[in-house]
Amino acid sequence: MKRKIETGTIVRTAVLAFALLNQALIICGLSPLPFSEDGVGEAVSMAVTAGAALWAWWKNNSFTQAAIKADEQMKKPWK
């Protein structure tokens, strides 16, 4: 049975590749990020906001009484 590569593995590999490329550019005396400090701050802020939005969207958010009751039932141990 063929198994899928986990998303976390792909993300960690991509971040490592980016970090290595960034370091190689720095060693060669090139500017790895052609952004101003303000641009970098805005990008980080956007990334944090997007991450929080995706996390909030992904989680099971139960607002109605029926949904809350169903969550409680789901968390009960099986007998």
Coordinates of C-alpha atoms in Angstrom, one line a residue:
M1 CA 0.0 0.0 0.0
K2 CA 1.4 3.4 -1.1
R3 CA 1.4 6.0 1.7
K4 CA 1.1 9.7 1.2
I5 CA 3.8 12.1 2.3
E6 CA 2.7 14.1 5.3
T7 CA 2.1 17.8 4.8
G8 CA 4.4 18.7 7.6
T9 CA 7.2 16.9 5.9
I10 CA 6.7 18.9 2.7
V11 CA 6.5 22.2 4.6
R12 CA 9.6 21.5 6.7
T13 CA 11.5 20.5 3.5
A14 CA 10.4 23.7 1.7
V15 CA 11.4 25.9 4.6
L16 CA 14.8 24.2 4.9
A17 CA 15.4 24.6 1.1
F18 CA 14.5 28.3 1.4
A19 CA 16.8 28.8 4.4
L20 CA 19.7 27.1 2.6
L21 CA 19.1 29.2 -0.6
N22 CA 18.9 32.3 1.6
Q23 CA 22.2 31.5 3.3
A24 CA 23.9 30.8 0.0
L25 CA 22.8 34.2 -1.3
I26 CA 24.1 35.9 1.8
I27 CA 27.5 34.2 1.4
C28 CA 27.6 35.4 -2.2
G29 CA 27.0 38.9 -1.0
L30 CA 23.5 39.2 -2.6
S31 CA 20.5 40.5 -0.8
P32 CA 18.2 37.5 -0.3
L33 CA 15.1 39.6 0.4
P34 CA 14.5 42.5 -1.8
F35 CA 12.1 44.1 0.6
S36 CA 12.3 47.0 3.0
E37 CA 12.0 46.5 6.7
D38 CA 8.4 47.8 6.6
G39 CA 7.6 45.3 3.8
V40 CA 9.0 42.4 5.8
G41 CA 7.0 43.5 8.9
E42 CA 3.8 43.6 6.8
A43 CA 4.5 40.2 5.4
V44 CA 5.1 38.7 8.8
S45 CA 1.9 40.3 10.1
M46 CA 0.0 39.0 7.1
A47 CA 1.4 35.5 7.6
V48 CA 0.4 35.5 11.3
T49 CA -3.1 36.8 10.5
A50 CA -3.5 34.2 7.7
G51 CA -2.3 31.4 10.0
A52 CA -4.7 32.4 12.8
A53 CA -7.6 32.6 10.3
L54 CA -6.9 29.2 8.9
W55 CA -6.5 27.6 12.3
A56 CA -9.8 29.2 13.5
W57 CA -11.5 28.0 10.3
W58 CA -10.1 24.5 10.6
K59 CA -11.1 23.9 14.2
N60 CA -14.5 22.6 15.1
N61 CA -16.3 25.8 16.2
S62 CA -19.6 24.8 17.8
F63 CA -21.9 27.8 18.4
T64 CA -25.4 26.3 18.6
Q65 CA -26.6 24.3 21.6
A66 CA -27.1 21.2 19.4
A67 CA -23.5 21.4 18.2
I68 CA -22.2 21.8 21.7
K69 CA -24.3 18.8 22.9
A70 CA -23.0 16.8 20.0
D71 CA -19.4 17.7 20.9
E72 CA -20.0 16.5 24.5
Q73 CA -21.5 13.2 23.2
M74 CA -18.5 12.8 20.8
K75 CA -16.0 13.2 23.7
K76 CA -17.7 10.6 25.9
P77 CA -15.7 7.4 26.2
W78 CA -17.1 4.3 24.5
K79 CA -18.5 1.7 26.8

